[in-house]
CSV table of N, CA and C in Angstrom, one decimal:
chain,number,residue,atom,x,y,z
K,1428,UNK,N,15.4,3.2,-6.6
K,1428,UNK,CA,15.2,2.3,-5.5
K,1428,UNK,C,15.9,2.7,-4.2
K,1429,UNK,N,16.5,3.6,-4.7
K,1429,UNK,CA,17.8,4.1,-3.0
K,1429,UNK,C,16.6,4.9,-2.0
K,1430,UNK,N,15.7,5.2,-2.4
K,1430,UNK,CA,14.8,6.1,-1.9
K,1430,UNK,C,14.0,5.2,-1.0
K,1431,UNK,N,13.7,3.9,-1.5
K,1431,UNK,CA,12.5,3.2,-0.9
K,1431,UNK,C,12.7,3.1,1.0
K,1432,UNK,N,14.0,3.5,1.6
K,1432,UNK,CA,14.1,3.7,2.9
K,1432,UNK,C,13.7,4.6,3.7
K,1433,UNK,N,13.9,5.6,2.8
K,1433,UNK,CA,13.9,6.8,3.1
K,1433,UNK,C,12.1,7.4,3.3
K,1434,UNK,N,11.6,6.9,1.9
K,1434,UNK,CA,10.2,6.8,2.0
K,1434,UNK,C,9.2,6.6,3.3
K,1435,UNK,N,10.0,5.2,3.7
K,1435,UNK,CA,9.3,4.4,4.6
K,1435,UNK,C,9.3,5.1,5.5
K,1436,UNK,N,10.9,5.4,6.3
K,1436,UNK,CA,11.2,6.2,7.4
K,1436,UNK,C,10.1,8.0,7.5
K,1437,UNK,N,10.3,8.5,6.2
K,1437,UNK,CA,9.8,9.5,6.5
K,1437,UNK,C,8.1,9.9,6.8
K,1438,UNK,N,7.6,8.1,6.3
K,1438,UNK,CA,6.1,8.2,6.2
K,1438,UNK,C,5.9,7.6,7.9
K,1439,UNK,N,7.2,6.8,8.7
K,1439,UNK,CA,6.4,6.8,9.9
K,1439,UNK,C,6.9,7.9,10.9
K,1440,UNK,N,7.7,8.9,10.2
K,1440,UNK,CA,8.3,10.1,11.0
K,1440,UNK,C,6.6,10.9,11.5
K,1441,UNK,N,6.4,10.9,10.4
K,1441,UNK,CA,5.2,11.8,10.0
K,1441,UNK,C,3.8,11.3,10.7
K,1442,UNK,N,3.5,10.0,10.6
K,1442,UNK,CA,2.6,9.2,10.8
K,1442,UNK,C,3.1,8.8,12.0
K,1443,UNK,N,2.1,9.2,13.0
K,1443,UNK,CA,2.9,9.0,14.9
K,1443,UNK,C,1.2,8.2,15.1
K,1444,UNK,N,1.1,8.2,16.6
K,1444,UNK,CA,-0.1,7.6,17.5
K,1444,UNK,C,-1.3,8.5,16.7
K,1445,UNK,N,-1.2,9.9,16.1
K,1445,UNK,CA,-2.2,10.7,15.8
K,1445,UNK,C,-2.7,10.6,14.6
K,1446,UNK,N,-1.4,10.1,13.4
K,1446,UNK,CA,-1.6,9.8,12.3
K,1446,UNK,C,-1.7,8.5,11.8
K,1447,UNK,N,-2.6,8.3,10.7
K,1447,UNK,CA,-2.0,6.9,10.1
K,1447,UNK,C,-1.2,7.3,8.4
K,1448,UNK,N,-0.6,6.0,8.2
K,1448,UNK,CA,-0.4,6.3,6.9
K,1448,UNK,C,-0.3,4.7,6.0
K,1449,UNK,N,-0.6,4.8,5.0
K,1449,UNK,CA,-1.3,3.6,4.1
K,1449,UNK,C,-0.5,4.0,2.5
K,1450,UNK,N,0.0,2.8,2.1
K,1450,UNK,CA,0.6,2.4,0.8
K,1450,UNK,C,-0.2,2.0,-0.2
K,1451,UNK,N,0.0,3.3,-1.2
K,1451,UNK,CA,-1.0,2.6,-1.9
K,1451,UNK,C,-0.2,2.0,-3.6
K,1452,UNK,N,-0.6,1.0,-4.0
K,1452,UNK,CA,0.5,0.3,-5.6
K,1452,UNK,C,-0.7,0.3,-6.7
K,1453,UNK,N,-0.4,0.9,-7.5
K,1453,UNK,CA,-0.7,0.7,-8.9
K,1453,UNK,C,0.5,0.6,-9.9
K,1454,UNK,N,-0.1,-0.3,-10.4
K,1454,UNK,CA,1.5,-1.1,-11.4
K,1454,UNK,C,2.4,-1.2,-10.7
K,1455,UNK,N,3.4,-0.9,-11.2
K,1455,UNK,CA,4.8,-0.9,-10.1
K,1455,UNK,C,5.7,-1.6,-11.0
K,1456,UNK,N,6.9,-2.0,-10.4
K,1456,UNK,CA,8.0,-3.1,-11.3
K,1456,UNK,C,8.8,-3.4,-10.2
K,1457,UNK,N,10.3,-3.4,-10.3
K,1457,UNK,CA,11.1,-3.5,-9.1
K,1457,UNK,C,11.2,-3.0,-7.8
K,1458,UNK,N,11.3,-1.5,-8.4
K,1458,UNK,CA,11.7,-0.7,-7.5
K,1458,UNK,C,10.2,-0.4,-5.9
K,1459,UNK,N,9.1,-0.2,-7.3
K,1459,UNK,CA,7.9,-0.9,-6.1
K,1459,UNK,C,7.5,-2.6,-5.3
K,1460,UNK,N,8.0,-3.2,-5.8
K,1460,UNK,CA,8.4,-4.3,-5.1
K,1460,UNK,C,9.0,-3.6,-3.8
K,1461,UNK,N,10.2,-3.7,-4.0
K,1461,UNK,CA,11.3,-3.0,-2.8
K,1461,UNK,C,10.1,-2.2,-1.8
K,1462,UNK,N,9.2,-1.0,-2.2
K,1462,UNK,CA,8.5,-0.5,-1.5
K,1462,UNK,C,7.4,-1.3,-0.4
K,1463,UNK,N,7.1,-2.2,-1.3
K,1463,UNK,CA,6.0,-3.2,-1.1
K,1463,UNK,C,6.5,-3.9,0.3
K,1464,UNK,N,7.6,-4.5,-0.1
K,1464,UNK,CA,8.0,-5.3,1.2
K,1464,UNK,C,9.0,-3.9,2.4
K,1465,UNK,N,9.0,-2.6,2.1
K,1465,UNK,CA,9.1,-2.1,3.0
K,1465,UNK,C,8.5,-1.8,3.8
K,1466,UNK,N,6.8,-1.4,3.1
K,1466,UNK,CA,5.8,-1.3,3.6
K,1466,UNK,C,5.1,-2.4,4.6
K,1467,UNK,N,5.2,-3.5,4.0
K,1467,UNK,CA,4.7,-4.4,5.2
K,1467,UNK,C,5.9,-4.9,6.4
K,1468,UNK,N,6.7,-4.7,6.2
K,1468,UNK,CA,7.8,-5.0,7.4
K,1468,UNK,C,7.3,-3.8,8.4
K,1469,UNK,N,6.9,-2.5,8.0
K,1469,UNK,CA,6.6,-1.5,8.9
K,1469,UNK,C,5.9,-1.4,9.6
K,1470,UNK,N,4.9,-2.4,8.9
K,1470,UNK,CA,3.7,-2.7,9.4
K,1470,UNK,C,2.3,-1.8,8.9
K,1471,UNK,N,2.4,-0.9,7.6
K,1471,UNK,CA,1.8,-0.3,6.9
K,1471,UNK,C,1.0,-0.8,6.0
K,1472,UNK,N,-0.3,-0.9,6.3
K,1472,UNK,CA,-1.1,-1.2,5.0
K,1472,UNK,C,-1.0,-0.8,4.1
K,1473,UNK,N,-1.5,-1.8,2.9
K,1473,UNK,CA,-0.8,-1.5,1.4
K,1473,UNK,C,-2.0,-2.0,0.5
K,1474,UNK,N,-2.6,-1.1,0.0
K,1474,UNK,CA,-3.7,-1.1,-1.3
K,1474,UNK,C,-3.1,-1.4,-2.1
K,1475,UNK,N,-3.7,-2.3,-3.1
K,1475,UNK,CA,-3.3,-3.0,-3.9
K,1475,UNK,C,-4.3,-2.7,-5.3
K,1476,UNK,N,-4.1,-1.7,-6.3
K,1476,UNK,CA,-5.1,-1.1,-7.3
K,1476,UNK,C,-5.8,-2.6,-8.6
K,1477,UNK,N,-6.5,-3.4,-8.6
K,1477,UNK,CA,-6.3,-4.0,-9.5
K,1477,UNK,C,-6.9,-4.0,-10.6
K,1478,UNK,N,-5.6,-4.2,-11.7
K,1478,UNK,CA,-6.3,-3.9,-13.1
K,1478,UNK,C,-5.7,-2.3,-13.4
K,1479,UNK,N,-4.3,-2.6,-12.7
K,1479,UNK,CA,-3.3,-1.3,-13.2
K,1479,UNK,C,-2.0,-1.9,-14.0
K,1480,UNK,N,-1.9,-3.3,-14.0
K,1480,UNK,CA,-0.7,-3.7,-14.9
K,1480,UNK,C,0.0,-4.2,-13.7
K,1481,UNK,N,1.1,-5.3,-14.1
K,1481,UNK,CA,2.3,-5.3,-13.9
K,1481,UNK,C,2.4,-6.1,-12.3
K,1482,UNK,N,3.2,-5.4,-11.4
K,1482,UNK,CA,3.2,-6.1,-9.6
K,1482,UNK,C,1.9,-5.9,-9.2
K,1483,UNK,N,1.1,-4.9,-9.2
K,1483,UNK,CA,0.0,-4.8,-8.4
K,1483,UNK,C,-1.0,-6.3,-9.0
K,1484,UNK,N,-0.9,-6.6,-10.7
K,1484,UNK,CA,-2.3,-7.4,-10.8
K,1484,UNK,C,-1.3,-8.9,-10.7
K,1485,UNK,N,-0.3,-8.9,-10.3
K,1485,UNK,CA,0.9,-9.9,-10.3
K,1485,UNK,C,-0.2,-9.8,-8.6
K,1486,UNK,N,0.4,-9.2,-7.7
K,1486,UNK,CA,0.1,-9.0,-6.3
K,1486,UNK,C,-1.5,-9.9,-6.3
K,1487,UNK,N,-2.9,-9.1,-6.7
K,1487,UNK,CA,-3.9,-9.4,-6.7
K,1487,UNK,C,-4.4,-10.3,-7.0
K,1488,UNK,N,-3.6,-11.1,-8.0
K,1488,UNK,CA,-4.1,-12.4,-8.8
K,1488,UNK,C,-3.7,-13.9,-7.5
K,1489,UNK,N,-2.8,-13.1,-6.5
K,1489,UNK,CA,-2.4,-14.2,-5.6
K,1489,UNK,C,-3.6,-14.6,-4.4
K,1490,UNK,N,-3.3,-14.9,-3.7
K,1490,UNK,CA,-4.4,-15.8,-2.8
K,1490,UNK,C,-3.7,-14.7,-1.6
K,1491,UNK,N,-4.4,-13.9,-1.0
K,1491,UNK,CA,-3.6,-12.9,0.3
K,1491,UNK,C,-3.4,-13.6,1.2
K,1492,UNK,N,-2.5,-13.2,1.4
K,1492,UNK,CA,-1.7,-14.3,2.7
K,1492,UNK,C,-1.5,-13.1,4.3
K,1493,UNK,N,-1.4,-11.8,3.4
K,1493,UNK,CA,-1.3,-10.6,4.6
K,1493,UNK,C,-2.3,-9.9,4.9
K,1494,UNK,N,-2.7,-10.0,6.2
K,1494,UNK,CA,-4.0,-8.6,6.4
K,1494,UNK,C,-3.6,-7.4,5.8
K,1495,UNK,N,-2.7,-7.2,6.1
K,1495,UNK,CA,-2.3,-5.9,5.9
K,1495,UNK,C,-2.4,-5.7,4.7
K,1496,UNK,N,-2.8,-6.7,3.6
K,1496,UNK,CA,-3.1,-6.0,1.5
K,1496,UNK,C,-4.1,-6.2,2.1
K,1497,UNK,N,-4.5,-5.2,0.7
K,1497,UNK,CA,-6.0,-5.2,0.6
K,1497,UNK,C,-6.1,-4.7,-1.1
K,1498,UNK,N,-7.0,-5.5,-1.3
K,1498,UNK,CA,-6.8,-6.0,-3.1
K,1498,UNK,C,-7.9,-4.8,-3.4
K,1499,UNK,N,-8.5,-3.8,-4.6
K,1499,UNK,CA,-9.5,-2.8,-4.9
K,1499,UNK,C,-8.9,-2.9,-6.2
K,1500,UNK,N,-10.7,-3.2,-6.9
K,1500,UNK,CA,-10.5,-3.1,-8.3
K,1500,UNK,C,-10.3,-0.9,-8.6
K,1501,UNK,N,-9.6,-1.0,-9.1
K,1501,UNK,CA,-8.8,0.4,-9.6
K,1501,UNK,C,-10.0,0.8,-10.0
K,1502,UNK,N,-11.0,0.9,-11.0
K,1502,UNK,CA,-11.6,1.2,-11.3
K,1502,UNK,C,-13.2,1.4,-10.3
K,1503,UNK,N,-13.1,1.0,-8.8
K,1503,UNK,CA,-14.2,1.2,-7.9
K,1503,UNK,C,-14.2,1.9,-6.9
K,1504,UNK,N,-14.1,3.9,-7.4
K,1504,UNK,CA,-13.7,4.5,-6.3
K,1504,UNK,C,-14.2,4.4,-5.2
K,1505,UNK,N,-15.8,4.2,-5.1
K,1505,UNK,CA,-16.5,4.2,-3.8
K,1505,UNK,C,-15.7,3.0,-2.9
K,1506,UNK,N,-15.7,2.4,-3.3
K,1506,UNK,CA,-14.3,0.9,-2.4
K,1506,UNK,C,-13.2,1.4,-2.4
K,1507,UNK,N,-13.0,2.1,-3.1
K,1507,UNK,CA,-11.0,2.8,-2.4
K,1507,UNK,C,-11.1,3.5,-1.6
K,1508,UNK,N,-12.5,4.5,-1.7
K,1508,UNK,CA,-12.5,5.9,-0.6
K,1508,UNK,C,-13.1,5.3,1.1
K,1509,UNK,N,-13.7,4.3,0.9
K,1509,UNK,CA,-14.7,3.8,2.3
K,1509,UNK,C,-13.3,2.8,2.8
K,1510,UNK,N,-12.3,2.0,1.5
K,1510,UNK,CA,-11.1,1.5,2.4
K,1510,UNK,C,-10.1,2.6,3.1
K,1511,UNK,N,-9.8,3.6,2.3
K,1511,UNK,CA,-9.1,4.7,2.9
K,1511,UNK,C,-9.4,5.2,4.0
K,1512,UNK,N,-11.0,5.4,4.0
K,1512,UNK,CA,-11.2,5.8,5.3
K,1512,UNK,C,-11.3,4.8,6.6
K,1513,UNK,N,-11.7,3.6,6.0
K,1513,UNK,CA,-11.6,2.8,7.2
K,1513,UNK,C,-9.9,2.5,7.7
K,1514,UNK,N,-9.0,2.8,7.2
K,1514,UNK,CA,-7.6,2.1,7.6
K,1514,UNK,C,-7.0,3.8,7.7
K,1515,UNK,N,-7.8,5.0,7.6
K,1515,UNK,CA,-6.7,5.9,8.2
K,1515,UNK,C,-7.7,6.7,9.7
K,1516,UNK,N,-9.0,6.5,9.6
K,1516,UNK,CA,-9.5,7.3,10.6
K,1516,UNK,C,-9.3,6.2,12.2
């Protein structure tokens, strides 16, 4: 979990006006929690895989309250690749 700062930081070092960059959770437990809410403080969108176990179907089973999730059954690539593209082009 000491990393989850570092992560963040290094993903908006990287990800400027030219880049985007997007979080994506399958399963997860604590330490992705910690990520989760670093991610949206950043203001990074955060896929949410569901039907991977654990925080992500904990996450999906809720009523979204943040633009910034976006819920994709894990198993529906054509809907993860057309979300990916729509939130990084």
């Amino acid at each position: 979990g000491d990393e989850t700062k570092w992560i963040s930081r290094a993903a908006a070092m990287i990800a400027s006006e030219r880049y985007k960059s997007v979080t994506v959770l399958a399963n997860g437990g604590k330490v992705s929690q910690m990520d989760v809410e670093e991610c949206l403080e950043a203001g990074r969108p955060l896929i949410v895989l569901s039907g991977t176990g654990r925080l992500a179907d904990e996450i999906a089973s809720q009523p979204v309250r943040n633009s910034l999730i976006k819920i994709i059954p894990a198993h529906n690539r054509r809907l993860l690749g057309e979300t990916l593209r729509m939130l990084l082009i």
